[in-house]
Amino acid sequence: MDFNQSQVDAIKINQGPALVLAGPGSGKTLVITRRTQNLIEECGIDPGKILVISFTRASAEEMKRRFNKLTGSSYPVTFGTFHSVFFRILKLAYGLTGENILKEEKKTEILRELVEKRNLVIEDVSDFLVDIGREISLVKNDRLSLENYYAKSCSEEEFKYLYRAYEKRLEEERVLDFDDMLVKCYELLVARPDILGAWQRKYTYILIDEFQDINKIQYDIIAMLAKPENNLFVVGDDDQSIYRFRGARPEIMKQFKKDYPKAKEILLGVNYRSTKNIVETAGRLIAYNKNRFEKKITTPNKAGEEVRVLNFSKTEEENQFVIDCIRSLYEKGHAYQDIAILFRTNIGPRSIVERLLEYNLPFKLRDSMPNIYEHWIARDFITYIRLAMGSDARGDFYRIMNKPKRYFHRNCLSRPNFSFEELRARYADKDWMVDRVDQLECDLNFLKGISPYAAITYIRKSIGYDNYLKEYADFRRMEVEELQDVCEELADAARPYKDYESWFAHIRDYSRQLKEQSEKRNQREDGLSILTMHGAKGLEYPVVFIMDAQEGITPHSRATLDESIEEERRLFYVAMTRAKEQLFILSAKERFHKEMSISRFVGELLYAPGEFKKGREVEHRRYGKGTIETFEDGKIQVHFPKIKKTLTFDCKFVLANGIIKLK
């Protein structure tokens, strides 16, 4: 097998620290396995002293399989994850077993019990438990002070209570969670130099894959284990670090160079996966990030087709274009499994999934896609409608009685069935409460005879559900737009249906089909893939569609700080570099009947940094020549002397003969 010079240089490193920057499709796994083989067969290193670490069990096992196939032997090299290696250290020191490890399901169960004890009114309980679990992990992995930590999912008071109560439960049950494996291992190695020394002698060569995903405590432990020889060989790409929410810190790669100033630095800069047009276009985008290693990625592959960047009038047109393309690609000989459709989040695919089902096109959901109709907001809307249609279930009334706030008490009903008569009797001595009962009855009567779309609008605007969402968003420390987007998605889905019966029939049919698709997602091989940008990491496809390249979606509305915008840009870069032959980047001017701006990333991937520097001349067919004032966030500000005004333009321009021509 032929290697390029950078790969050869990396494979032959046999002493000291090394940082290998591995661009997309550059053969990093091959380099790690070959370098391990070279250490054993050319340098005479005892294979038992070599440790190769990856981030998931699957990738560690795949690395081991490739290594064994490459060498044709079973050298006793240790392949594992950070958690498996660190648990082994704890196991031998403390006599721990698998029984001492807290399973993820049990962790969720404990957090759920603690939340229930606090009597917190949480609508999105599952999401809340995930968010709290992540924040607990973040505090542990970054070794942060709980006292000074600003919680993101709820108030500091509630988070501190949940954190301390959770830790107390682990102590009582004598178990460690996955984060404790790291924390306790670090504390052990700091406190016991003898144990640290034994492991330093055990593993004198350490190789780490996907180094850009490392967190602080993992890095601190590895740095200790690698001493004194510091034969630490780390491979990663800071441009593909997309897991900051899990504690990954791409800046640790920069820190590595400071901690090991004599470390060899090698760039694996040849992308063997993608066409030249895809490589160069993605390169223009990622060059806008400031906190990164500068690198030039090239490819020996042909130019291939131009990256197609298309902006449609409506989301429906965007979806129809994808459907038509898929059918055309299949007719031209592409298999469905050659095609991937990527979204920023797992709630994005709902509308395209409905179209694929309508056209009977086979697909597989690589990520678990939530059913929009099972969202708690959808259940609220459906409950309002059920009550309007005559439901007297007490549970239905309890669900919406204070959405918005009406100050009804949980004990306001004593009978198993809800009735307005009992409610009025309960509050007979409070005229203002009787008024609220009357208003609710009036609202439900009005809902009886309107369409599902009109009902959602009425519940939000006239009944005041949007006000309730605002209060709830404040409590959960989230953007209210995230909740409003769910409402808009539901309204859009309900728009085609004239009555509740037909809409409910659609919900049942869609839910059944989505469940069937989810059950098959690990079985079917013949379908096109629908997945999130995060879920696409490490995968590749001949044809990739990136959907909804619009501000507020990608970059996400939550991304406000510079570091979070850079993470969003890395995520978009990862999505782009999944494509081997054809890449489509799509957006719509209107979504849920609201005007949308095209993503700033679209302008960036079309034009390299510096092409829009201040003072550069541009041209507009109506306003004549002007000069650039600013170019940021996908918008360009231009001053036109002819009209003595500065105007702002979205990403709609072409570069012709060195002149930027505004559309």
Short mmCIF file of C-alpha atoms in Angstrom, two decimals, residues 47-521:
data_model
loop_
_atom_site.label_atom_id
_atom_site.label_comp_id
_atom_site.label_asym_id
_atom_site.label_seq_id
_atom_site.Cartn_x
_atom_site.Cartn_y
_atom_site.Cartn_z
CA PRO A 47 3.38 -4.87 22.54
CA GLY A 48 2.17 -5.25 26.14
CA LYS A 49 3.48 -1.75 26.84
CA ILE A 50 1.36 -0.10 24.13
CA LEU A 51 -2.01 1.48 24.93
CA VAL A 52 -4.36 2.64 22.16
CA ILE A 53 -7.36 4.70 23.32
CA SER A 54 -10.50 5.61 21.40
CA PHE A 55 -13.72 7.25 22.58
CA THR A 56 -16.25 4.49 22.04
CA ARG A 57 -16.19 0.76 22.57
CA ALA A 58 -17.19 0.23 18.94
CA SER A 59 -14.31 2.30 17.57
CA ALA A 60 -11.83 0.64 19.94
CA GLU A 61 -12.97 -2.81 18.83
CA GLU A 62 -12.83 -1.76 15.17
CA MET A 63 -9.29 -0.44 15.67
CA LYS A 64 -8.27 -3.74 17.28
CA ARG A 65 -9.88 -5.73 14.44
CA ARG A 66 -8.03 -3.71 11.80
CA PHE A 67 -4.75 -4.03 13.69
CA ASN A 68 -5.06 -7.80 14.03
CA LYS A 69 -5.93 -8.12 10.35
CA LEU A 70 -2.98 -5.91 9.42
CA THR A 71 -0.43 -7.83 11.47
CA GLY A 72 -1.94 -11.28 11.06
CA SER A 73 -1.23 -11.95 14.73
CA SER A 74 -2.68 -11.31 18.16
CA TYR A 75 -0.14 -9.01 19.78
CA PRO A 76 -1.19 -8.14 23.37
CA VAL A 77 -1.65 -4.44 22.64
CA THR A 78 -4.32 -2.85 24.85
CA PHE A 79 -7.16 -1.26 22.88
CA GLY A 80 -9.80 0.47 24.95
CA THR A 81 -11.80 3.55 25.85
CA PHE A 82 -10.85 6.10 28.48
CA HIS A 83 -13.49 4.66 30.79
CA SER A 84 -12.43 1.05 30.35
CA VAL A 85 -8.76 1.86 30.96
CA PHE A 86 -9.42 4.07 33.97
CA PHE A 87 -11.87 1.59 35.48
CA ARG A 88 -9.22 -1.12 35.19
CA ILE A 89 -6.90 1.06 37.27
CA LEU A 90 -9.61 1.55 39.91
CA LYS A 91 -10.59 -2.11 39.79
CA LEU A 92 -7.09 -3.30 40.66
CA ALA A 93 -6.62 -0.62 43.32
CA TYR A 94 -9.96 -1.01 45.10
CA GLY A 95 -11.23 -4.43 44.07
CA LEU A 96 -14.20 -2.99 42.23
CA THR A 97 -16.48 -5.05 39.99
CA GLY A 98 -19.10 -4.25 37.38
CA GLU A 99 -21.65 -4.13 40.22
CA ASN A 100 -20.00 -0.92 41.40
CA ILE A 101 -20.75 0.87 38.13
CA LEU A 102 -23.98 2.84 37.90
CA LYS A 103 -25.87 1.99 34.74
CA GLU A 104 -27.25 4.90 32.71
CA GLU A 105 -30.84 3.71 33.24
CA LYS A 106 -30.29 3.72 37.01
CA LYS A 107 -28.75 7.19 36.86
CA THR A 108 -31.88 8.46 35.09
CA GLU A 109 -34.08 6.69 37.64
CA ILE A 110 -32.26 8.34 40.57
CA LEU A 111 -32.48 11.80 39.00
CA ARG A 112 -36.17 11.27 38.26
CA GLU A 113 -36.85 10.37 41.91
CA LEU A 114 -34.97 13.45 43.11
CA VAL A 115 -36.89 15.73 40.77
CA GLU A 116 -40.20 14.25 41.93
CA LYS A 117 -39.25 14.78 45.59
CA ARG A 118 -38.72 18.48 44.85
CA ASN A 119 -42.25 18.68 43.41
CA LEU A 120 -40.88 20.49 40.38
CA VAL A 121 -43.42 20.95 37.59
CA ILE A 122 -41.38 19.78 34.59
CA GLU A 123 -43.18 19.21 31.30
CA ASP A 124 -40.22 17.85 29.32
CA VAL A 125 -39.06 15.52 32.09
CA SER A 126 -36.94 13.27 29.84
CA ASP A 127 -35.12 16.24 28.29
CA PHE A 128 -34.68 17.85 31.70
CA LEU A 129 -33.11 14.70 33.15
CA VAL A 130 -30.71 14.49 30.18
CA ASP A 131 -29.77 18.16 30.62
CA ILE A 132 -29.20 17.78 34.38
CA GLY A 133 -27.16 14.61 33.81
CA ARG A 134 -24.96 16.43 31.29
CA GLU A 135 -24.43 19.35 33.64
CA ILE A 136 -23.41 17.03 36.47
CA SER A 137 -20.93 15.42 34.06
CA LEU A 138 -19.61 18.82 33.02
CA VAL A 139 -18.97 19.90 36.61
CA LYS A 140 -17.10 16.65 37.30
CA ASN A 141 -15.12 16.43 34.06
CA ASP A 142 -13.98 20.04 34.12
CA ARG A 143 -13.39 19.84 37.88
CA LEU A 144 -15.50 22.97 38.39
CA SER A 145 -16.54 24.51 41.69
CA LEU A 146 -20.19 23.71 42.34
CA GLU A 147 -20.53 26.93 44.33
CA ASN A 148 -19.50 29.07 41.38
CA TYR A 149 -21.25 27.07 38.66
CA TYR A 150 -23.99 28.81 36.67
CA ALA A 151 -26.65 26.23 35.87
CA LYS A 152 -28.11 26.09 32.36
CA SER A 153 -31.19 23.91 32.92
CA CYS A 154 -32.74 25.42 36.03
CA SER A 155 -31.91 27.74 38.92
CA GLU A 156 -28.57 27.40 40.77
CA GLU A 157 -30.45 26.48 43.93
CA GLU A 158 -32.26 23.58 42.27
CA PHE A 159 -29.16 22.35 40.45
CA LYS A 160 -27.02 22.37 43.61
CA TYR A 161 -29.70 20.44 45.46
CA LEU A 162 -29.97 17.83 42.69
CA TYR A 163 -26.18 17.52 42.36
CA ARG A 164 -25.60 17.01 46.09
CA ALA A 165 -28.58 14.67 46.52
CA TYR A 166 -27.41 12.64 43.52
CA GLU A 167 -23.87 12.34 44.92
CA LYS A 168 -25.29 11.29 48.29
CA ARG A 169 -27.32 8.49 46.64
CA LEU A 170 -24.21 7.20 44.83
CA GLU A 171 -22.32 7.17 48.12
CA GLU A 172 -25.14 5.34 49.92
CA GLU A 173 -25.36 2.71 47.18
CA ARG A 174 -21.53 2.46 46.90
CA VAL A 175 -21.49 2.95 43.15
CA LEU A 176 -19.62 5.13 40.69
CA ASP A 177 -21.11 6.76 37.63
CA PHE A 178 -19.11 7.02 34.40
CA ASP A 179 -17.76 10.44 35.34
CA ASP A 180 -16.63 9.19 38.75
CA MET A 181 -14.41 6.64 36.98
CA LEU A 182 -12.40 9.61 35.72
CA VAL A 183 -12.57 11.68 38.90
CA LYS A 184 -11.66 8.81 41.24
CA CYS A 185 -8.90 7.63 38.93
CA TYR A 186 -7.38 11.12 38.89
CA GLU A 187 -7.60 11.39 42.68
CA LEU A 188 -6.05 7.94 43.10
CA LEU A 189 -3.07 8.65 40.83
CA VAL A 190 -2.42 12.01 42.51
CA ALA A 191 -2.60 10.51 46.01
CA ARG A 192 -0.64 7.30 45.27
CA PRO A 193 2.65 7.90 43.41
CA ASP A 194 3.43 4.17 43.74
CA ILE A 195 0.30 3.16 41.83
CA LEU A 196 0.92 5.89 39.26
CA GLY A 197 4.50 4.66 38.78
CA ALA A 198 3.34 1.10 38.20
CA TRP A 199 0.97 2.16 35.43
CA GLN A 200 3.61 4.45 33.91
CA ARG A 201 5.91 1.44 33.65
CA LYS A 202 3.07 -0.71 32.31
CA TYR A 203 2.24 1.62 29.39
CA THR A 204 5.27 3.39 27.98
CA TYR A 205 3.61 4.16 24.63
CA ILE A 206 0.16 5.76 24.47
CA LEU A 207 -1.78 6.51 21.29
CA ILE A 208 -5.07 8.44 21.31
CA ASP A 209 -7.60 8.64 18.50
CA GLU A 210 -10.13 11.52 18.08
CA PHE A 211 -8.04 13.68 20.39
CA GLN A 212 -10.20 16.72 19.61
CA ASP A 213 -12.97 15.16 21.73
CA ILE A 214 -10.92 14.89 24.93
CA ASN A 215 -12.02 16.68 28.09
CA LYS A 216 -9.91 18.25 30.81
CA ILE A 217 -9.83 15.40 33.33
CA GLN A 218 -9.08 12.79 30.64
CA TYR A 219 -6.17 14.91 29.44
CA ASP A 220 -4.83 15.44 32.97
CA ILE A 221 -4.83 11.67 33.66
CA ILE A 222 -3.21 10.78 30.34
CA ALA A 223 -0.53 13.43 30.87
CA MET A 224 0.30 11.80 34.22
CA LEU A 225 0.38 8.27 32.79
CA ALA A 226 2.66 9.27 29.90
CA LYS A 227 5.47 10.52 32.17
CA PRO A 228 8.43 10.44 32.24
CA GLU A 229 9.07 9.33 28.62
CA ASN A 230 6.07 11.24 27.26
CA ASN A 231 5.66 8.86 24.34
CA LEU A 232 2.25 10.33 23.70
CA PHE A 233 0.96 10.10 20.13
CA VAL A 234 -2.32 12.00 19.71
CA VAL A 235 -4.37 12.10 16.51
CA GLY A 236 -7.29 14.41 15.89
CA ASP A 237 -8.74 17.35 14.02
CA ASP A 238 -9.67 20.46 15.95
CA ASP A 239 -11.92 21.41 13.02
CA GLN A 240 -14.09 18.36 13.78
CA SER A 241 -14.55 18.95 17.52
CA ILE A 242 -18.36 19.06 17.92
CA TYR A 243 -19.03 17.73 21.42
CA ARG A 244 -18.49 20.73 23.69
CA PHE A 245 -21.87 19.95 25.31
CA ARG A 246 -20.29 16.69 26.50
CA GLY A 247 -17.20 18.43 27.83
CA ALA A 248 -14.93 18.09 24.77
CA ARG A 249 -12.45 20.94 24.54
CA PRO A 250 -10.71 21.49 21.17
CA GLU A 251 -8.47 24.08 22.81
CA ILE A 252 -6.71 21.20 24.60
CA MET A 253 -4.99 20.49 21.27
CA LYS A 254 -3.43 23.96 21.49
CA GLN A 255 -2.59 23.29 25.14
CA PHE A 256 -0.80 20.09 24.08
CA LYS A 257 1.67 22.17 22.06
CA LYS A 258 2.33 24.37 25.10
CA ASP A 259 2.73 21.40 27.46
CA TYR A 260 5.01 19.58 25.00
CA PRO A 261 6.86 22.35 23.13
CA LYS A 262 9.19 19.82 21.48
CA ALA A 263 6.34 17.66 20.21
CA LYS A 264 6.48 16.74 16.55
CA GLU A 265 3.55 18.17 14.60
CA ILE A 266 2.37 16.47 11.42
CA LEU A 267 -0.55 17.36 9.19
CA LEU A 268 -2.38 14.58 7.42
CA GLY A 269 -3.69 17.03 4.86
CA VAL A 270 -4.76 14.79 1.99
CA ASN A 271 -8.47 14.01 1.83
CA TYR A 272 -8.95 10.71 -0.03
CA ARG A 273 -12.72 10.77 0.45
CA SER A 274 -14.18 13.82 -1.28
CA THR A 275 -13.94 15.57 -4.63
CA LYS A 276 -11.83 18.69 -5.05
CA ASN A 277 -14.88 20.98 -5.15
CA ILE A 278 -16.20 19.62 -1.85
CA VAL A 279 -12.78 19.82 -0.15
CA GLU A 280 -12.14 23.40 -1.28
CA THR A 281 -15.65 24.61 -0.44
CA ALA A 282 -15.51 23.11 3.06
CA GLY A 283 -12.04 24.59 3.49
CA ARG A 284 -13.32 28.10 2.76
CA LEU A 285 -15.97 27.72 5.45
CA ILE A 286 -13.78 26.43 8.27
CA ALA A 287 -11.14 29.09 7.59
CA TYR A 288 -13.49 31.60 9.22
CA ASN A 289 -12.83 29.99 12.63
CA LYS A 290 -10.14 31.84 14.54
CA ASN A 291 -9.41 29.34 17.33
CA ARG A 292 -7.86 26.57 15.23
CA PHE A 293 -4.69 25.18 13.71
CA GLU A 294 -4.32 26.59 10.23
CA LYS A 295 -4.15 23.80 7.70
CA LYS A 296 -4.36 23.30 3.98
CA ILE A 297 -6.38 20.25 2.98
CA THR A 298 -5.93 18.95 -0.57
CA THR A 299 -7.14 15.93 -2.51
CA PRO A 300 -5.87 13.84 -5.42
CA ASN A 301 -9.49 13.29 -6.48
CA LYS A 302 -11.05 14.91 -9.52
CA ALA A 303 -12.91 18.22 -9.31
CA GLY A 304 -16.30 16.53 -9.50
CA GLU A 305 -19.59 18.37 -9.54
CA GLU A 306 -19.96 21.85 -8.11
CA VAL A 307 -21.38 22.06 -4.59
CA ARG A 308 -24.99 23.05 -5.18
CA VAL A 309 -26.29 25.80 -2.88
CA LEU A 310 -30.02 26.36 -3.39
CA ASN A 311 -32.50 28.68 -1.68
CA PHE A 312 -36.21 27.88 -2.15
CA SER A 313 -39.29 29.96 -1.51
CA LYS A 314 -40.78 27.50 0.98
CA THR A 315 -39.81 24.40 2.93
CA GLU A 316 -42.30 22.40 0.85
CA GLU A 317 -40.33 23.25 -2.30
CA GLU A 318 -37.06 22.33 -0.57
CA ASN A 319 -38.50 18.92 0.38
CA GLN A 320 -39.92 18.32 -3.10
CA PHE A 321 -36.53 19.08 -4.65
CA VAL A 322 -34.93 16.43 -2.44
CA ILE A 323 -37.60 13.88 -3.35
CA ASP A 324 -37.14 14.57 -7.07
CA CYS A 325 -33.34 14.35 -6.75
CA ILE A 326 -33.49 11.03 -4.90
CA ARG A 327 -35.73 9.50 -7.56
CA SER A 328 -33.46 10.83 -10.33
CA LEU A 329 -30.30 9.55 -8.60
CA TYR A 330 -31.87 6.12 -8.19
CA GLU A 331 -32.87 6.01 -11.87
CA LYS A 332 -29.28 6.88 -12.80
CA GLY A 333 -27.92 3.92 -10.86
CA HIS A 334 -27.29 5.20 -7.33
CA ALA A 335 -28.40 2.89 -4.55
CA TYR A 336 -30.59 4.45 -1.86
CA GLN A 337 -27.92 3.71 0.74
CA ASP A 338 -25.56 6.04 -1.17
CA ILE A 339 -27.66 9.00 -0.04
CA ALA A 340 -27.81 10.85 3.29
CA ILE A 341 -30.07 13.71 4.40
CA LEU A 342 -28.60 15.69 7.29
CA PHE A 343 -30.38 17.94 9.78
CA ARG A 344 -29.09 20.14 12.60
CA THR A 345 -31.39 18.51 15.19
CA ASN A 346 -33.41 15.31 15.41
CA ILE A 347 -36.74 17.17 15.28
CA GLY A 348 -35.88 18.60 11.85
CA PRO A 349 -36.77 15.61 9.62
CA ARG A 350 -40.53 15.45 10.34
CA SER A 351 -41.73 17.07 7.11
CA ILE A 352 -39.32 15.21 4.79
CA VAL A 353 -40.16 11.91 6.52
CA GLU A 354 -43.84 12.49 5.77
CA ARG A 355 -42.97 13.09 2.09
CA LEU A 356 -40.77 9.98 1.90
CA LEU A 357 -43.61 7.91 3.35
CA GLU A 358 -45.99 9.48 0.85
CA TYR A 359 -43.69 8.54 -2.08
CA ASN A 360 -42.90 5.13 -0.57
CA LEU A 361 -39.14 5.77 -0.70
CA PRO A 362 -37.12 3.50 1.63
CA PHE A 363 -35.19 5.24 4.40
CA LYS A 364 -33.55 4.50 7.73
CA LEU A 365 -33.37 6.78 10.74
CA ARG A 366 -29.80 6.66 12.03
CA ASP A 367 -30.77 8.70 15.09
CA SER A 368 -33.84 8.18 17.23
CA MET A 369 -36.27 10.69 15.79
CA PRO A 370 -38.83 11.95 18.30
CA ASN A 371 -42.46 11.89 17.26
CA ILE A 372 -43.58 15.52 17.16
CA TYR A 373 -47.08 14.40 18.19
CA GLU A 374 -45.72 12.90 21.41
CA HIS A 375 -44.08 16.17 22.43
CA TRP A 376 -45.62 17.56 25.61
CA ILE A 377 -46.74 20.70 23.75
CA ALA A 378 -48.55 18.55 21.17
CA ARG A 379 -50.20 16.61 24.00
CA ASP A 380 -51.39 19.92 25.48
CA PHE A 381 -52.97 21.01 22.19
CA ILE A 382 -54.57 17.60 21.67
CA THR A 383 -55.90 17.65 25.24
CA TYR A 384 -57.54 21.05 24.71
CA ILE A 385 -59.18 19.66 21.56
CA ARG A 386 -60.31 16.46 23.33
CA LEU A 387 -61.98 18.54 26.04
CA ALA A 388 -63.65 20.65 23.35
CA MET A 389 -64.92 17.45 21.73
CA GLY A 390 -66.56 16.38 24.97
CA SER A 391 -63.97 14.55 27.05
CA ASP A 392 -64.77 14.66 30.77
CA ALA A 393 -61.58 12.88 31.89
CA ARG A 394 -60.26 14.51 35.03
CA GLY A 395 -56.69 13.86 33.84
CA ASP A 396 -57.35 15.88 30.68
CA PHE A 397 -58.55 18.84 32.72
CA TYR A 398 -55.60 18.63 35.11
CA ARG A 399 -53.20 18.64 32.17
CA ILE A 400 -54.22 22.05 30.84
CA MET A 401 -56.01 23.72 33.75
CA ASN A 402 -53.09 26.11 34.45
CA LYS A 403 -51.74 26.48 30.93
CA PRO A 404 -51.93 29.47 31.03
CA LYS A 405 -52.09 30.21 34.75
CA ARG A 406 -55.69 30.17 36.02
CA TYR A 407 -54.90 29.36 39.67
CA PHE A 408 -56.96 26.17 39.77
CA HIS A 409 -55.87 23.83 42.58
CA ARG A 410 -55.16 20.11 42.15
CA ASN A 411 -57.93 19.38 44.68
CA CYS A 412 -60.56 21.44 42.85
CA LEU A 413 -62.27 18.25 41.65
CA SER A 414 -63.47 15.44 43.90
CA ARG A 415 -65.30 13.28 41.36
CA PRO A 416 -63.61 10.99 38.82
CA ASN A 417 -65.13 12.99 35.94
CA PHE A 418 -64.53 16.66 35.24
CA SER A 419 -67.52 19.03 34.99
CA PHE A 420 -67.89 22.80 34.86
CA GLU A 421 -70.74 22.60 37.37
CA GLU A 422 -68.46 21.11 40.03
CA LEU A 423 -65.78 23.70 39.22
CA ARG A 424 -68.24 26.57 39.65
CA ALA A 425 -69.50 25.09 42.92
CA ARG A 426 -65.93 24.72 44.17
CA TYR A 427 -65.17 28.42 43.52
CA ALA A 428 -68.66 29.83 44.17
CA ASP A 429 -67.32 32.23 46.81
CA LYS A 430 -64.71 33.70 44.42
CA ASP A 431 -66.28 35.61 41.55
CA TRP A 432 -62.95 36.06 39.72
CA MET A 433 -62.40 32.28 39.71
CA VAL A 434 -65.92 31.64 38.42
CA ASP A 435 -65.11 34.10 35.62
CA ARG A 436 -62.10 31.94 34.75
CA VAL A 437 -64.26 28.81 34.70
CA ASP A 438 -66.74 30.58 32.41
CA GLN A 439 -63.96 31.75 30.10
CA LEU A 440 -62.48 28.26 29.82
CA GLU A 441 -65.90 26.82 28.95
CA CYS A 442 -66.40 29.56 26.36
CA ASP A 443 -62.97 28.84 24.83
CA LEU A 444 -63.65 25.11 24.61
CA ASN A 445 -67.03 25.75 22.98
CA PHE A 446 -65.34 27.94 20.38
CA LEU A 447 -62.75 25.23 19.64
CA LYS A 448 -65.49 22.72 18.76
CA GLY A 449 -66.21 23.99 15.28
CA ILE A 450 -62.86 25.09 13.86
CA SER A 451 -60.01 23.38 12.00
CA PRO A 452 -56.95 21.89 13.78
CA TYR A 453 -54.73 24.70 12.45
CA ALA A 454 -57.15 27.37 13.67
CA ALA A 455 -57.44 25.59 17.02
CA ILE A 456 -53.67 25.67 17.60
CA THR A 457 -53.59 29.37 16.72
CA TYR A 458 -56.54 30.11 19.02
CA ILE A 459 -55.03 28.17 21.95
CA ARG A 460 -51.74 30.01 21.55
CA LYS A 461 -52.96 33.55 20.98
CA SER A 462 -56.48 33.87 22.40
CA ILE A 463 -56.35 31.41 25.30
CA GLY A 464 -52.81 32.56 26.18
CA TYR A 465 -50.76 29.38 25.81
CA ASP A 466 -47.82 31.41 24.40
CA ASN A 467 -47.66 33.33 27.70
CA TYR A 468 -47.43 30.03 29.56
CA LEU A 469 -44.55 28.93 27.27
CA LYS A 470 -42.69 32.17 28.02
CA GLU A 471 -42.91 31.54 31.77
CA TYR A 472 -41.89 27.93 31.36
CA ALA A 473 -38.90 28.87 29.16
CA ASP A 474 -37.73 31.33 31.84
CA PHE A 475 -37.92 28.58 34.48
CA ARG A 476 -35.99 26.13 32.27
CA ARG A 477 -33.48 28.78 31.17
CA MET A 478 -34.13 28.10 27.52
CA GLU A 479 -35.04 30.27 24.55
CA VAL A 480 -38.81 30.56 24.22
CA GLU A 481 -38.30 30.38 20.43
CA GLU A 482 -37.40 26.70 20.83
CA LEU A 483 -40.86 26.01 22.26
CA GLN A 484 -42.58 28.29 19.78
CA ASP A 485 -40.87 26.41 16.94
CA VAL A 486 -42.59 23.23 18.16
CA CYS A 487 -45.92 25.07 18.02
CA GLU A 488 -45.17 26.27 14.49
CA GLU A 489 -44.17 22.77 13.42
CA LEU A 490 -47.45 21.37 14.78
CA ALA A 491 -49.49 24.10 13.15
CA ASP A 492 -47.77 23.45 9.83
CA ALA A 493 -48.47 19.72 10.13
CA ALA A 494 -52.13 20.38 10.99
CA ARG A 495 -52.76 22.91 8.20
CA PRO A 496 -53.89 20.39 5.49
CA TYR A 497 -56.63 18.87 7.70
CA LYS A 498 -60.13 20.35 7.82
CA ASP A 499 -61.41 18.59 10.94
CA TYR A 500 -60.11 16.92 14.08
CA GLU A 501 -61.04 13.39 13.02
CA SER A 502 -58.90 13.46 9.87
CA TRP A 503 -55.99 15.08 11.73
CA PHE A 504 -56.14 12.49 14.52
CA ALA A 505 -56.28 9.70 11.90
CA HIS A 506 -53.13 11.14 10.30
CA ILE A 507 -51.40 11.32 13.70
CA ARG A 508 -52.19 7.65 14.37
CA ASP A 509 -50.99 6.57 10.92
CA TYR A 510 -47.81 8.66 11.05
CA SER A 511 -46.98 7.47 14.57
CA ARG A 512 -47.43 3.85 13.54
CA GLN A 513 -45.18 4.22 10.49
CA LEU A 514 -42.53 6.15 12.41
CA LYS A 515 -42.47 3.44 15.08
CA GLU A 516 -42.01 0.78 12.40
CA GLN A 517 -39.17 2.76 10.80
CA SER A 518 -37.48 3.23 14.19
CA GLU A 519 -37.68 -0.51 14.90
CA LYS A 520 -36.07 -1.24 11.52
CA ARG A 521 -33.36 1.40 11.68
#
